[in-house]
Every structure is written in C-alpha cells, then in structure tokens.
PDB file of C-alpha atoms in Angstrom:
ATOM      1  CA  UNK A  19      26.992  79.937  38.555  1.00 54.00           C
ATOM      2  CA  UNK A  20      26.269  76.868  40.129  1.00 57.00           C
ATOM      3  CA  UNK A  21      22.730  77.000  39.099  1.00 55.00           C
ATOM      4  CA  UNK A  22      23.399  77.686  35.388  1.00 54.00           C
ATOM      5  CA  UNK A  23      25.355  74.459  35.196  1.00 54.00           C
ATOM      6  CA  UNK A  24      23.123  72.175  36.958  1.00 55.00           C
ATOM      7  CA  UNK A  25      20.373  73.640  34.025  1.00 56.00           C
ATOM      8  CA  UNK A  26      22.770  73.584  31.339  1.00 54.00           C
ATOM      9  CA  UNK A  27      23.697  69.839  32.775  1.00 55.00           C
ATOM     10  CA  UNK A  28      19.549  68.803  32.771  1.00 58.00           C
ATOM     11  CA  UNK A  29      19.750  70.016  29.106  1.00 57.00           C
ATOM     12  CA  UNK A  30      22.129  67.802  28.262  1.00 59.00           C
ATOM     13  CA  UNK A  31      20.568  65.301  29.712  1.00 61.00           C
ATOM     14  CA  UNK A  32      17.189  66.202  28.424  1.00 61.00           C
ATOM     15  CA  UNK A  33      18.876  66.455  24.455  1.00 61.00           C
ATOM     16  CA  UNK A  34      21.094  63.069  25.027  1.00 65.00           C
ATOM     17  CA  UNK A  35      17.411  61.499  25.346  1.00 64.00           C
ATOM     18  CA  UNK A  36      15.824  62.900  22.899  1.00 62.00           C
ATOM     19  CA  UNK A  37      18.921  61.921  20.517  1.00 62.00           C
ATOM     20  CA  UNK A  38      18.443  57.942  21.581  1.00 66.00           C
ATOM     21  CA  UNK A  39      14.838  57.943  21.465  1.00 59.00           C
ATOM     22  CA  UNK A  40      15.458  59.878  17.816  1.00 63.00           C
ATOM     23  CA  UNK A  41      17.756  56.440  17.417  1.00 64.00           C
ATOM     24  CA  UNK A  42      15.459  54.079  18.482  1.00 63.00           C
ATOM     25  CA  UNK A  43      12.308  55.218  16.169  1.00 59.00           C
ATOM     26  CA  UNK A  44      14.964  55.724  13.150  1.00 55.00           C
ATOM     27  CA  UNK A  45      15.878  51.963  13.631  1.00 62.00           C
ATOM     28  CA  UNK A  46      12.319  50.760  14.557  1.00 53.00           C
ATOM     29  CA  UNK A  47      11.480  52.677  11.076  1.00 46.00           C
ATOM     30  CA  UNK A  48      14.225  51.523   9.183  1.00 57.00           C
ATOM     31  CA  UNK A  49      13.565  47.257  10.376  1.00 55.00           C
ATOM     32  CA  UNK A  50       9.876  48.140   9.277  1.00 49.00           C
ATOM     33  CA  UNK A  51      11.013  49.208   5.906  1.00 48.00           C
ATOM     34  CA  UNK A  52      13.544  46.081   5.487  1.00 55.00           C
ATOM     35  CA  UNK A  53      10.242  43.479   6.381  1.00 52.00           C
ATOM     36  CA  UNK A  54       8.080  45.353   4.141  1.00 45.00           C
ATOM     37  CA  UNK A  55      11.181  45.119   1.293  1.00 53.00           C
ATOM     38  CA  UNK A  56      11.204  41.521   2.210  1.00 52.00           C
ATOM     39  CA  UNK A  57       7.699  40.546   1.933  1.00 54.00           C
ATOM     40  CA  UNK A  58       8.023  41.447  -1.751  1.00 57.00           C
ATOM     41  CA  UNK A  59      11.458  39.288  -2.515  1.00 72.00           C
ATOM     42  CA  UNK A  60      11.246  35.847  -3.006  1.00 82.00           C
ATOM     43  CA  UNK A  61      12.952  32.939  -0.881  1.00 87.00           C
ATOM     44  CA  UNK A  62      14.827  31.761  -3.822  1.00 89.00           C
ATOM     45  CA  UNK A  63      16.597  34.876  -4.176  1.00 88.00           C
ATOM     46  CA  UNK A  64      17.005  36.117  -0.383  1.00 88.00           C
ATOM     47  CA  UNK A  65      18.933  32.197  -0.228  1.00 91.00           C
ATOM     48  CA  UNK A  66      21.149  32.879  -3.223  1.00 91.00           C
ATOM     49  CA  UNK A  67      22.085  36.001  -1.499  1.00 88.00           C
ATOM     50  CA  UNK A  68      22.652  34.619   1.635  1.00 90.00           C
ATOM     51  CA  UNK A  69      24.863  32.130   0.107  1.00 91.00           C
ATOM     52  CA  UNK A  70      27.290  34.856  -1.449  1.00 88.00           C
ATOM     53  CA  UNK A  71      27.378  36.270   1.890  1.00 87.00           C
ATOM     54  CA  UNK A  72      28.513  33.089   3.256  1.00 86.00           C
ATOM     55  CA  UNK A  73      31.250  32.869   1.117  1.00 84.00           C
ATOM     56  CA  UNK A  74      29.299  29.491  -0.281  1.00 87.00           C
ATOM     57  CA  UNK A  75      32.397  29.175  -2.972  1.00 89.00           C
ATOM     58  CA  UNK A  76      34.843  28.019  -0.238  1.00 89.00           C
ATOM     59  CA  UNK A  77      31.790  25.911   1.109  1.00 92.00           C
ATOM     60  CA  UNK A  78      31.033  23.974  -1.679  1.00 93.00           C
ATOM     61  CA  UNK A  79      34.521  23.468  -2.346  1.00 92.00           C
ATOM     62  CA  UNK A  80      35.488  22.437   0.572  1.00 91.00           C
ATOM     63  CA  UNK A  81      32.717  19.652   0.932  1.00 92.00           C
ATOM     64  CA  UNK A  82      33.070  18.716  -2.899  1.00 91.00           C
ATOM     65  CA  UNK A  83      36.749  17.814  -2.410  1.00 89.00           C
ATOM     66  CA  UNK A  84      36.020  16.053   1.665  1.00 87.00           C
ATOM     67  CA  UNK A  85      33.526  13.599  -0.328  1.00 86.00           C
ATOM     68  CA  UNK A  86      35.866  13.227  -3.113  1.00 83.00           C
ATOM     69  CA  UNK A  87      38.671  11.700  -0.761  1.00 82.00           C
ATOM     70  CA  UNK A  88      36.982  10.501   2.089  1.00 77.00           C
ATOM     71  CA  UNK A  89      33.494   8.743   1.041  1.00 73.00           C
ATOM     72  CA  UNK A  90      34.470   7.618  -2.765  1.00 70.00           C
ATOM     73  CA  UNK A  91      36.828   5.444  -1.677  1.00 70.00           C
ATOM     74  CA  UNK A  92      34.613   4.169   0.858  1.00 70.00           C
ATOM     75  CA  UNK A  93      31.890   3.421  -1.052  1.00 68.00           C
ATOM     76  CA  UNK A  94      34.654   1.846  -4.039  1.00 67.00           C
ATOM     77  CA  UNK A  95      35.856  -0.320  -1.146  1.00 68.00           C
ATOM     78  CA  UNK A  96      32.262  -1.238   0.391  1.00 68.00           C
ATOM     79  CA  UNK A  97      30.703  -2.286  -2.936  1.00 65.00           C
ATOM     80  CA  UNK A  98      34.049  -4.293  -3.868  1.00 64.00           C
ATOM     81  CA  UNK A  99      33.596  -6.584  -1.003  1.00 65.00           C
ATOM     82  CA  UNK A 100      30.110  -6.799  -1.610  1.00 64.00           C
ATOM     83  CA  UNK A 101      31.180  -8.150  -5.007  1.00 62.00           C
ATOM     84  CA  UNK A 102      33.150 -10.814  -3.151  1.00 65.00           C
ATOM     85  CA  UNK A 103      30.833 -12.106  -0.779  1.00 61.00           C
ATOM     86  CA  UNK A 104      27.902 -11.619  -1.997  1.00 60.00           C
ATOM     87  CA  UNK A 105      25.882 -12.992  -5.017  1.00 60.00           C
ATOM     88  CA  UNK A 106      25.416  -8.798  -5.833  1.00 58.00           C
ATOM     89  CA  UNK A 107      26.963  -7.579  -8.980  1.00 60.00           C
ATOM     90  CA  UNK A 108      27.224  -4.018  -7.677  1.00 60.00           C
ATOM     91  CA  UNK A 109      29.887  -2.901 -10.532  1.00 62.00           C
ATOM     92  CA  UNK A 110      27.179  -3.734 -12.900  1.00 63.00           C
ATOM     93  CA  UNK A 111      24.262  -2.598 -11.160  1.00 62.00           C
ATOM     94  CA  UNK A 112      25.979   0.797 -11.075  1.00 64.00           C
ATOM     95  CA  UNK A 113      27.103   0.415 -14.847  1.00 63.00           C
ATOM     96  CA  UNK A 114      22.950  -0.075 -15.454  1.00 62.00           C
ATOM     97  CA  UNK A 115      21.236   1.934 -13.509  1.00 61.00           C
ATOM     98  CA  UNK A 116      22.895   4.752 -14.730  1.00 61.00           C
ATOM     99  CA  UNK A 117      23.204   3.522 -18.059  1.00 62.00           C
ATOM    100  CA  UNK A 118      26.568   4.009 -18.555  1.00 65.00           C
ATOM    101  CA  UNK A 119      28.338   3.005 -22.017  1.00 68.00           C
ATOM    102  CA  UNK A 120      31.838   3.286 -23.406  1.00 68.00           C
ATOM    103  CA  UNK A 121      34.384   4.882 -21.630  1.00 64.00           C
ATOM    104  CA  UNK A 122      32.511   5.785 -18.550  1.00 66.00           C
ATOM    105  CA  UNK A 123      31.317   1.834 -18.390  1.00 69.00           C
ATOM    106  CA  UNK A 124      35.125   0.886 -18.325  1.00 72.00           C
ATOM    107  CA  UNK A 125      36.452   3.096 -16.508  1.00 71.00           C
ATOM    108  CA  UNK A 126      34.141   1.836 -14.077  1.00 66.00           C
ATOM    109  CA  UNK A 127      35.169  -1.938 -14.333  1.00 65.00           C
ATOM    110  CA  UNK A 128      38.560  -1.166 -14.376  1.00 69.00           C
ATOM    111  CA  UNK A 129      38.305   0.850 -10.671  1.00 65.00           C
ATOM    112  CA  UNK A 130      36.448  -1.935  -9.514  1.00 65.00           C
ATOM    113  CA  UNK A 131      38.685  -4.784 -11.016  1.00 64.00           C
ATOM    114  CA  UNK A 132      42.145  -2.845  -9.408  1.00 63.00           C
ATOM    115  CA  UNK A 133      40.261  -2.332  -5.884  1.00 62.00           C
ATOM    116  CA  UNK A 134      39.559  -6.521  -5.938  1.00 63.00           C
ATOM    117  CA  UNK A 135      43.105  -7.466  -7.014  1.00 67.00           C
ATOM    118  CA  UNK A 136      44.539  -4.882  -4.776  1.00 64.00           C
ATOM    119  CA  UNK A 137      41.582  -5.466  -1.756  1.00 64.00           C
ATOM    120  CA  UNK A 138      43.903  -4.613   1.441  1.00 66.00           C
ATOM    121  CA  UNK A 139      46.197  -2.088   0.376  1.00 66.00           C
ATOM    122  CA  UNK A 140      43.302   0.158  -0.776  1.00 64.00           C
ATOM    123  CA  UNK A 141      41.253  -0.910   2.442  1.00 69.00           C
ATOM    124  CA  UNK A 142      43.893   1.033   4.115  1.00 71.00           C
ATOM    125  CA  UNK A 143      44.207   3.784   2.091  1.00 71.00           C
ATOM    126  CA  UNK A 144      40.611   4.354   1.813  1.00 69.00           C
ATOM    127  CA  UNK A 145      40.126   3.925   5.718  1.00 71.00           C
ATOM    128  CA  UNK A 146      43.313   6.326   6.154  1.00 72.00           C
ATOM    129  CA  UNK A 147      41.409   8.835   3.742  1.00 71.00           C
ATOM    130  CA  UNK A 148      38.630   8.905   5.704  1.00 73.00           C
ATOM    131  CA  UNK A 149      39.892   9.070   8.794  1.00 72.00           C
ATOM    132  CA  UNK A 150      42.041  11.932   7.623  1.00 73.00           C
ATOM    133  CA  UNK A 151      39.288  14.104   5.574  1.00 78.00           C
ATOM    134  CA  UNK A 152      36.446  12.480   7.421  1.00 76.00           C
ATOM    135  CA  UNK A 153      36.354  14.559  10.298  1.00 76.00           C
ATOM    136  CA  UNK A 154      36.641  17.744   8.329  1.00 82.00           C
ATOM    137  CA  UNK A 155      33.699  16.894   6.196  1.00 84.00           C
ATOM    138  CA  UNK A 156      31.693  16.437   8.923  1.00 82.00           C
ATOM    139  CA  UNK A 157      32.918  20.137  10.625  1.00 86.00           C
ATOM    140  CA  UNK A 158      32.453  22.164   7.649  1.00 90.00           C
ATOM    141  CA  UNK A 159      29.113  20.357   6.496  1.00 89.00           C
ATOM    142  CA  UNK A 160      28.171  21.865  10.410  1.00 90.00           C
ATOM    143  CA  UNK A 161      29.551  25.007  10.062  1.00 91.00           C
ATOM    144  CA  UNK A 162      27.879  25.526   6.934  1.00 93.00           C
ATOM    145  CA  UNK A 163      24.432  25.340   8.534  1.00 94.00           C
ATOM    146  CA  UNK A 164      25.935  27.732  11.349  1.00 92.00           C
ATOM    147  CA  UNK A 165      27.048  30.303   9.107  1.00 92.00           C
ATOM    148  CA  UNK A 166      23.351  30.325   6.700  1.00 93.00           C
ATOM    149  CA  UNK A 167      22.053  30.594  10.318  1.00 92.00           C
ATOM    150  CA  UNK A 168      24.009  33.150  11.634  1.00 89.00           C
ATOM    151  CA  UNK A 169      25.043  31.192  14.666  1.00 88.00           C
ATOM    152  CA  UNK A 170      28.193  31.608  16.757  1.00 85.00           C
ATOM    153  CA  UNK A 171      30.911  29.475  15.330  1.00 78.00           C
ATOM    154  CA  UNK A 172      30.486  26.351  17.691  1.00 79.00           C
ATOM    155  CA  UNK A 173      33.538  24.387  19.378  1.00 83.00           C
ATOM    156  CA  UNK A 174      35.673  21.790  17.821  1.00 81.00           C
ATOM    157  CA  UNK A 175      34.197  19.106  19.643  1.00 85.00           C
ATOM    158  CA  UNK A 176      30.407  20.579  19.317  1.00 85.00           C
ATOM    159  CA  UNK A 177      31.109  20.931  15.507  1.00 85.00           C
ATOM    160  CA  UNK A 178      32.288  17.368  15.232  1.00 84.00           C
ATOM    161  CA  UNK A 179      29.806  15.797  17.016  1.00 88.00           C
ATOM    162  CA  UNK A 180      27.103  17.201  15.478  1.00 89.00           C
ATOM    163  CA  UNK A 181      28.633  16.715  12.300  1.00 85.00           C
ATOM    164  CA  UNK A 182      29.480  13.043  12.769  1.00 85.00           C
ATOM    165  CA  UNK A 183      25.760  12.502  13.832  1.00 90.00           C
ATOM    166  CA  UNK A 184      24.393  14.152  10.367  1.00 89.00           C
ATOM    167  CA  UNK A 185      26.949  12.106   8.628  1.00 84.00           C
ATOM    168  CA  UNK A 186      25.654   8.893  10.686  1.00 85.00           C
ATOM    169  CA  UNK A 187      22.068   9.446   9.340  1.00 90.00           C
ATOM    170  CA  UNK A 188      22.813  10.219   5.742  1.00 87.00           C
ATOM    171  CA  UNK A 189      24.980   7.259   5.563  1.00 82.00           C
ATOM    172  CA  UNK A 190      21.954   5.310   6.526  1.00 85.00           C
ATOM    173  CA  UNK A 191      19.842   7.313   4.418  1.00 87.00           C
ATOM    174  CA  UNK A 192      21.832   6.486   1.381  1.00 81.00           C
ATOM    175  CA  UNK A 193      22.198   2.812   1.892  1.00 78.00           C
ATOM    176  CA  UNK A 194      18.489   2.522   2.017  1.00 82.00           C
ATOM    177  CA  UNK A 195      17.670   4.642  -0.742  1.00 81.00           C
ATOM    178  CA  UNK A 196      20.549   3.131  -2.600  1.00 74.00           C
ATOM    179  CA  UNK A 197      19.032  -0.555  -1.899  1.00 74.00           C
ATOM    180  CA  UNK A 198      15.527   0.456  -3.270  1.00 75.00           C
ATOM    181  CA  UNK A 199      17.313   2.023  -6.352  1.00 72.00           C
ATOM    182  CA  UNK A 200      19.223  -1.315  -7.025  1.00 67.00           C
ATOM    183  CA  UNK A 201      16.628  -3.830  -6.384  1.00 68.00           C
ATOM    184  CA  UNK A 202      13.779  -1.806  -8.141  1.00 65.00           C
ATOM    185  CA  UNK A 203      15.731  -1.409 -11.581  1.00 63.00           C
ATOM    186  CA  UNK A 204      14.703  -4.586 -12.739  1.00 60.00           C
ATOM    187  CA  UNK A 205      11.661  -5.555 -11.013  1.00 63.00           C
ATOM    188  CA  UNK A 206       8.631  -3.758 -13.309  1.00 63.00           C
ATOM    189  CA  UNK A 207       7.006  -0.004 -13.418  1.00 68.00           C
ATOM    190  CA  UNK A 208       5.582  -0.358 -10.303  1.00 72.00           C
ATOM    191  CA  UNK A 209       8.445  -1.262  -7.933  1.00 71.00           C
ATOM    192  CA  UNK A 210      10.398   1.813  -9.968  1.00 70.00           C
ATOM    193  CA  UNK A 211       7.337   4.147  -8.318  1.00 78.00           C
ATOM    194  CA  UNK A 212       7.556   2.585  -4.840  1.00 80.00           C
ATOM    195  CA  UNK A 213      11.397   3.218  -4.632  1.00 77.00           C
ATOM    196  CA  UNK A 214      10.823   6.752  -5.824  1.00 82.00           C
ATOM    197  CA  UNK A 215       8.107   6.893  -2.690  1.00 87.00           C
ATOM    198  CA  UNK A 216      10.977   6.186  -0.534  1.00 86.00           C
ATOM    199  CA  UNK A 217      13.428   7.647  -2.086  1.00 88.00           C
ATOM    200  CA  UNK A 218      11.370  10.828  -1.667  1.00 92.00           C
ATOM    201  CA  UNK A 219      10.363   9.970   1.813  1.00 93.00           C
ATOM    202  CA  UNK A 220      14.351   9.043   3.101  1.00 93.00           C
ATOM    203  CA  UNK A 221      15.236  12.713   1.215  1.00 94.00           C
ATOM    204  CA  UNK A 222      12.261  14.616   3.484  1.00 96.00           C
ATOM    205  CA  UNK A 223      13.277  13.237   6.641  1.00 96.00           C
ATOM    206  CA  UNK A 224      16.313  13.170   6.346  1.00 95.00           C
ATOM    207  CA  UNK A 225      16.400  17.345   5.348  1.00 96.00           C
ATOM    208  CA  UNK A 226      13.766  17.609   8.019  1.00 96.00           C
ATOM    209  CA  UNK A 227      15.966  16.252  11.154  1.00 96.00           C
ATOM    210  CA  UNK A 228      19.472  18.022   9.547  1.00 95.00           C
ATOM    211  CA  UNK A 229      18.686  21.670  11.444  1.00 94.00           C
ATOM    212  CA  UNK A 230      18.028  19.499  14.500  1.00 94.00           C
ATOM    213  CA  UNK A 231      21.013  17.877  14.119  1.00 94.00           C
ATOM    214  CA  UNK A 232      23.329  20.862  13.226  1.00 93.00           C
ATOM    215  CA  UNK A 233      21.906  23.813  15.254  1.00 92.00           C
ATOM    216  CA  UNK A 234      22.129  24.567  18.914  1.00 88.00           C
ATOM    217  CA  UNK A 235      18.366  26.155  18.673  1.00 86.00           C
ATOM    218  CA  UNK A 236      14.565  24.349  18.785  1.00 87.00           C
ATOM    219  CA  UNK A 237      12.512  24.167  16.194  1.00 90.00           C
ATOM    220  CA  UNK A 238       8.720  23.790  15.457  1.00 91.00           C
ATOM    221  CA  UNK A 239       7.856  21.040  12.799  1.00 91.00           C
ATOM    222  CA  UNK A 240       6.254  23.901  10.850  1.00 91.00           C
ATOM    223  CA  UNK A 241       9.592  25.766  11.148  1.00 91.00           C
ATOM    224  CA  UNK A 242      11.654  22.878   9.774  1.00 95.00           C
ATOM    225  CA  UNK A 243       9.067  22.707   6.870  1.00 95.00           C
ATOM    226  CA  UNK A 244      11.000  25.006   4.573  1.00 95.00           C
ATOM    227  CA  UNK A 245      14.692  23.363   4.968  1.00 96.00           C
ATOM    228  CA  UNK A 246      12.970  19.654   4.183  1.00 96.00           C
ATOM    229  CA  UNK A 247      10.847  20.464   1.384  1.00 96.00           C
ATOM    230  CA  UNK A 248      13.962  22.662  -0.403  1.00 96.00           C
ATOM    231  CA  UNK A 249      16.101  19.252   0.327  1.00 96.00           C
ATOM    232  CA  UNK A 250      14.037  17.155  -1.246  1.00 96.00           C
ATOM    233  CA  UNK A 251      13.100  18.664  -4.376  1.00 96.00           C
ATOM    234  CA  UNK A 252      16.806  19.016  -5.396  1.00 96.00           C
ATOM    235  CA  UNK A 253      17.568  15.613  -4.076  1.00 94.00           C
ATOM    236  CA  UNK A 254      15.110  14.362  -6.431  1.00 93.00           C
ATOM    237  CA  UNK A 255      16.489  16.910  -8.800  1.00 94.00           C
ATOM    238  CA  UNK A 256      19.732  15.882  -8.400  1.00 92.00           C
ATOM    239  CA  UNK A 257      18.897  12.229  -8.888  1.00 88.00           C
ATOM    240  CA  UNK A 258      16.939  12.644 -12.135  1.00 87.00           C
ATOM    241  CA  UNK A 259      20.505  14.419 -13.431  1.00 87.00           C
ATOM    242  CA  UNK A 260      22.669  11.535 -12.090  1.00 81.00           C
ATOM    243  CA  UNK A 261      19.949   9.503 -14.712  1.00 79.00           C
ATOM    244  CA  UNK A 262      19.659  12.101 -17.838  1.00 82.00           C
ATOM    245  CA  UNK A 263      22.881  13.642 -17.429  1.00 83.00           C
ATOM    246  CA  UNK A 264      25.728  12.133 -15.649  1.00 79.00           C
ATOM    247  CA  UNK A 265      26.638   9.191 -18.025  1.00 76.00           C
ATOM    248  CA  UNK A 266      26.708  11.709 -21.335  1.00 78.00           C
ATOM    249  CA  UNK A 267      28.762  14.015 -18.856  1.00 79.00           C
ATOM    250  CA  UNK A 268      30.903  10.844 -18.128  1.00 77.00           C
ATOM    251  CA  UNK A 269      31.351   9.784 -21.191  1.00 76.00           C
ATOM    252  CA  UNK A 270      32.017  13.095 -23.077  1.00 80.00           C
ATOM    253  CA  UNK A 271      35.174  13.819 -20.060  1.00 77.00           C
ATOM    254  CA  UNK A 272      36.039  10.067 -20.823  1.00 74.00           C
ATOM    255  CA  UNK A 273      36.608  10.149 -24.245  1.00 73.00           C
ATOM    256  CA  UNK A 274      38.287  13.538 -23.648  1.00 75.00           C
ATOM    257  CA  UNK A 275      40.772  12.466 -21.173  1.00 74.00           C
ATOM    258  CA  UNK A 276      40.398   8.733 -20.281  1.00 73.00           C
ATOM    259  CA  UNK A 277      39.931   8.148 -16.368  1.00 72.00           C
ATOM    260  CA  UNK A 278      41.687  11.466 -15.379  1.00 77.00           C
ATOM    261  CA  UNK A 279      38.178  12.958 -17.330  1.00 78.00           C
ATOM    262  CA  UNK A 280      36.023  10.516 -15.486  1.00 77.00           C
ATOM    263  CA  UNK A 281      37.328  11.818 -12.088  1.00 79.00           C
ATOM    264  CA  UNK A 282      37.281  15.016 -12.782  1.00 84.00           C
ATOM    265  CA  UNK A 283      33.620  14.799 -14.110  1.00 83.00           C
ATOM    266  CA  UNK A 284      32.659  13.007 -10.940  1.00 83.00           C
ATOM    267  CA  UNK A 285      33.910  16.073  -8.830  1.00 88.00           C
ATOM    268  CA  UNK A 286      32.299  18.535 -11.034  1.00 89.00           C
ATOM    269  CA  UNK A 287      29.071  16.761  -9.842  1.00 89.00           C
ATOM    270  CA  UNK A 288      30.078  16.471  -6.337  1.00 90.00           C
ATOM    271  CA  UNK A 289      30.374  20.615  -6.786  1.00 93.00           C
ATOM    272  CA  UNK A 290      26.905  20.627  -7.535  1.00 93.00           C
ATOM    273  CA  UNK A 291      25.647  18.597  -4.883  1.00 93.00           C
ATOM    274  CA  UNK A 292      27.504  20.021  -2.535  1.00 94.00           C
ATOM    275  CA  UNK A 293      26.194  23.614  -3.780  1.00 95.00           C
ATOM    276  CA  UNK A 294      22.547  22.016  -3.557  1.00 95.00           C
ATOM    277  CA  UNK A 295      23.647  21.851   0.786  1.00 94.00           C
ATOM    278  CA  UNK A 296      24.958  24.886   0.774  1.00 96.00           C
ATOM    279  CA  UNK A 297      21.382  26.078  -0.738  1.00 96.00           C
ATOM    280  CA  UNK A 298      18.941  24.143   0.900  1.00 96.00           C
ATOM    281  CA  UNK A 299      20.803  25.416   4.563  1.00 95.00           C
ATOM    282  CA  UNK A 300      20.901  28.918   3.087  1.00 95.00           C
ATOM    283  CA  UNK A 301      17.220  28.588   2.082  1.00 96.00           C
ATOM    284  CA  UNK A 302      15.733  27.435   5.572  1.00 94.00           C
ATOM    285  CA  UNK A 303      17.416  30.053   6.999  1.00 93.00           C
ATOM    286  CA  UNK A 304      15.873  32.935   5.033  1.00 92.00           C
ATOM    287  CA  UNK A 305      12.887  31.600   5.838  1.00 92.00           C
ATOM    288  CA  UNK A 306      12.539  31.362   8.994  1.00 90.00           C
ATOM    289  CA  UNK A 307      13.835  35.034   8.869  1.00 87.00           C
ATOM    290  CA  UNK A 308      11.614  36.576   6.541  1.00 84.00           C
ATOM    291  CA  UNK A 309       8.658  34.838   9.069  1.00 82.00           C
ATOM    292  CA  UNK A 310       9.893  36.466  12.081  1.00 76.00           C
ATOM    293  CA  UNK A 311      11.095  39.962  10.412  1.00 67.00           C
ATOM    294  CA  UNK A 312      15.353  39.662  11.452  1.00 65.00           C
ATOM    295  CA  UNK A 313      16.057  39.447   8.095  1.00 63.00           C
ATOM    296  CA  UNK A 314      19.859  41.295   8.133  1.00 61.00           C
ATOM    297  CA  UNK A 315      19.979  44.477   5.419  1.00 49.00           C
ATOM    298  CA  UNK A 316      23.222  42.854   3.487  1.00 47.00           C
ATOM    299  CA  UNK A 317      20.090  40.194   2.331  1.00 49.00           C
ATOM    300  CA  UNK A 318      17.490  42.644   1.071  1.00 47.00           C
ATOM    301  CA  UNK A 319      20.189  45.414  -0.769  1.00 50.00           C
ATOM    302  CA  UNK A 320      21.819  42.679  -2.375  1.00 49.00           C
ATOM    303  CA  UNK A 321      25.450  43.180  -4.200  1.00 47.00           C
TER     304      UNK A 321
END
C-alpha cells in the first residue's frame, strides 16, 4: 500500500513537471509570436496604443490645465517687467512674430496693459498659482514618463524632484529658444535659419536628457535616440502651427467670444502640446520595447 502511493506520488510529481515545462514552452511560444507580430507594426501606432493604455486623456488634461494656471501667468508677469525695465517691447514682439491681428492683437495688449497697471497684485497671484499648480505639473509631467515606461509609480518626493529638474531645463530651454525667436524676426533670412538651427538643436537635447531626467533606469545614447528625435520633430511641428495656425485660431475664438475665446483657444493648444508629451514619452517607450522583444500583448492586439 505504501508502495503504490509513493509511485502514484512520483507520478504526480513526474505530470506536475511536465505541466510547467508544457507552461514554459507555451509562453516562450506565445512571446515569440508577439515579437514577430511586432516587427511588422509600426512605432507610430504601437505609441498611440500605448497612450490609450495610459489613460493619456487624463494626462494631457491634466498638464494642459497645470500650464494654463501655473506658467501663463508666469510668463504674462516675466515679459511685463521686461517691458518696464527694459528697452524690449515684448507685447509687440509677441503680437509680430506670430502675426497676430484684430482681436487676438488686443486681447493681447489689453492682458499686458492690466498686468502693468496692476504689477504687484498679479505678481502675487501668479507666484501663488505657481506655487500651488507648480508642483503638480512637475509630478504628473514625471509620472507620465513612468506610466509610457511601465515603471513603478515613484515616491512623492522622487516624483517631484525629478519633475522640478525637467521643469528647470525646459525653462531654460525656452528662454533661449525664445531669445533666438525674438531677436531673429527682424534681422534678415539668414539669422531666421540660424535660430531655427538652435531652435532645433535646444528641442533635441532637451528630448534627449528628459528619460534621464524622469526615469530611475540607464540609458545608452543610441537608446535615447528614439524619444529625442520624436521630440523634436513635433516641437518643430508644433512651432510651425503656433506660426500658420494659432493667430487664425485666435482670432476666429476672438471674434466669437472676445477674451473668454482667446483663453479658451490658448488651452485648446496647450491640449495639443501637452498630447505631443504624452506621445513623444509613449513613443520612446515602444521603442525601446519592440528592440528588446518585452513588448506587453495589450500593445500588439490593440482595442
């Protein structure tokens, strides 16, 4: 009796083994047949897939409404005193570069004009606003780059620090490419190109260095490739619609529905830039996956 267990016990056994290594091959088989799928989808789609499964609605959202409140009153504030202390006419630099007309170019005047007359009461607010929204803009602009990653949701204090260091550089970033921009508008065709060189350059460095920034892993330069190249083409994308299409989107919400249109047109366009983050950390990621074969099923089956 004791015998016929101990047998019927090493069959077990013996079956239980079979049954994982029967596992195993099934899964080695199945990640075979997901790389081979993704070999024959393109980036561009794998990203846009990604970003439905990272909720990128709530993303963009989120970050479209955190530069809304924190940075454009900021950047009102910062280019009001530079009005005042400086021989710049950054009101009307912004009015022509962008070639804004009509309602869009008052509008504009009018912010301006209040912010002077009002100069320390909306110092304060602005600050206030930013140190209010600031913070979460630069969590969720982190977590964002987590979630396209798949990386464990990092700590407060991880999130914010990384975040406030990203935010650091583009700040940077954007006052430099901003300066070429403003300075090159009048200057001839070939200062025009040599601001575009560095607006270009700025854009690829800057996309190049955010992984680094964001993510707890190391990268190869080759690695980082994918996320800087993305970044720049629809920053430069982005910036050639802030030229052809922003004032006539401007103006048409203007005449619509006065200022209230001309905000509300801005943060349409802050949707879309912040949907162009959302992509390019959504894009890097597949990447990088598709190259090392852990692309997740929920990518290559789609919705």
């Amino acid at each position: 009796m004791t015998g016929k267990i101990k047998r019927l016990k090493e069959k077990t056994s013996r079956d239980q083994i079979k049954a994982q290594a029967q596992a195993l091959q099934d899964k080695a088989v199945r990640a075979q047949a997901r790389l081979e799928k993704a070999r024959g989808i393109g980036p561009v789609t794998l990203a846009v897939r990604r970003c439905g499964d990272m909720k990128s609605g709530t993303l963009t959202a989120l970050i479209a409404v955190y530069l809304l409140l924190a940075i454009l009153p900021l950047g009102i504030i910062a280019a009001s005193y530079l009005n005042k202390f400086t021989h710049l006419d950054i009101t009307t630099g912004i009015v022509h570069q962008f070639d804004l007309q009509g309602h869009a170019a008052n509008a504009f005047h009018r912010t301006f004009d209040a912010v002077q007359m009002h100069q320390g009461a909306a110092t304060l607010f602005g600050l206030l606003s930013f140190g209010l929204v600031g913070i979460q803009l630069a969590t969720i602009v982190q977590e964002t780059f987590a979630r396209a990653w798949r990386e464990p949701k990092s700590s407060m204090t991880s999130a914010y620090s990384r975040g406030a260091i990203w935010f650091g550089v583009a700040f940077v970033n954007l006052v430099i490419s901003e300066t070429f921009m403003y300075h090159s508008r009048t200057r001839g065709v070939w200062l025009s190109l040599l601001a575009l060189v560095v607006l270009s350059g700025l854009a690829f460095f800057f996309w190049f260095i955010t992984p680094v920034i964001l993510l707890k892993r190391r990268f190869t330069a080759k690695e980082l490739l994918p996320t800087a190249v993305c970044g720049t083409i629809l920053h430069l994308l982005l910036r050639l619609g802030l030229w052809l299409i922003f004032p006539n989107w401007l103006e048409w919400y203007g005449v619509a529905l006065d200022t209230f249109g001309i905000a509300i047109a801005i943060i349409y366009w802050l949707f879309v830039t912040a949907y162009a983050w959302v992509f390019v950390a959504a894009f890097g990621a597949v990447v990088w996956e598709k190259r090392h074969g852990t692309l997740p099923a929920i990518d290559l089956e789609g919705r």
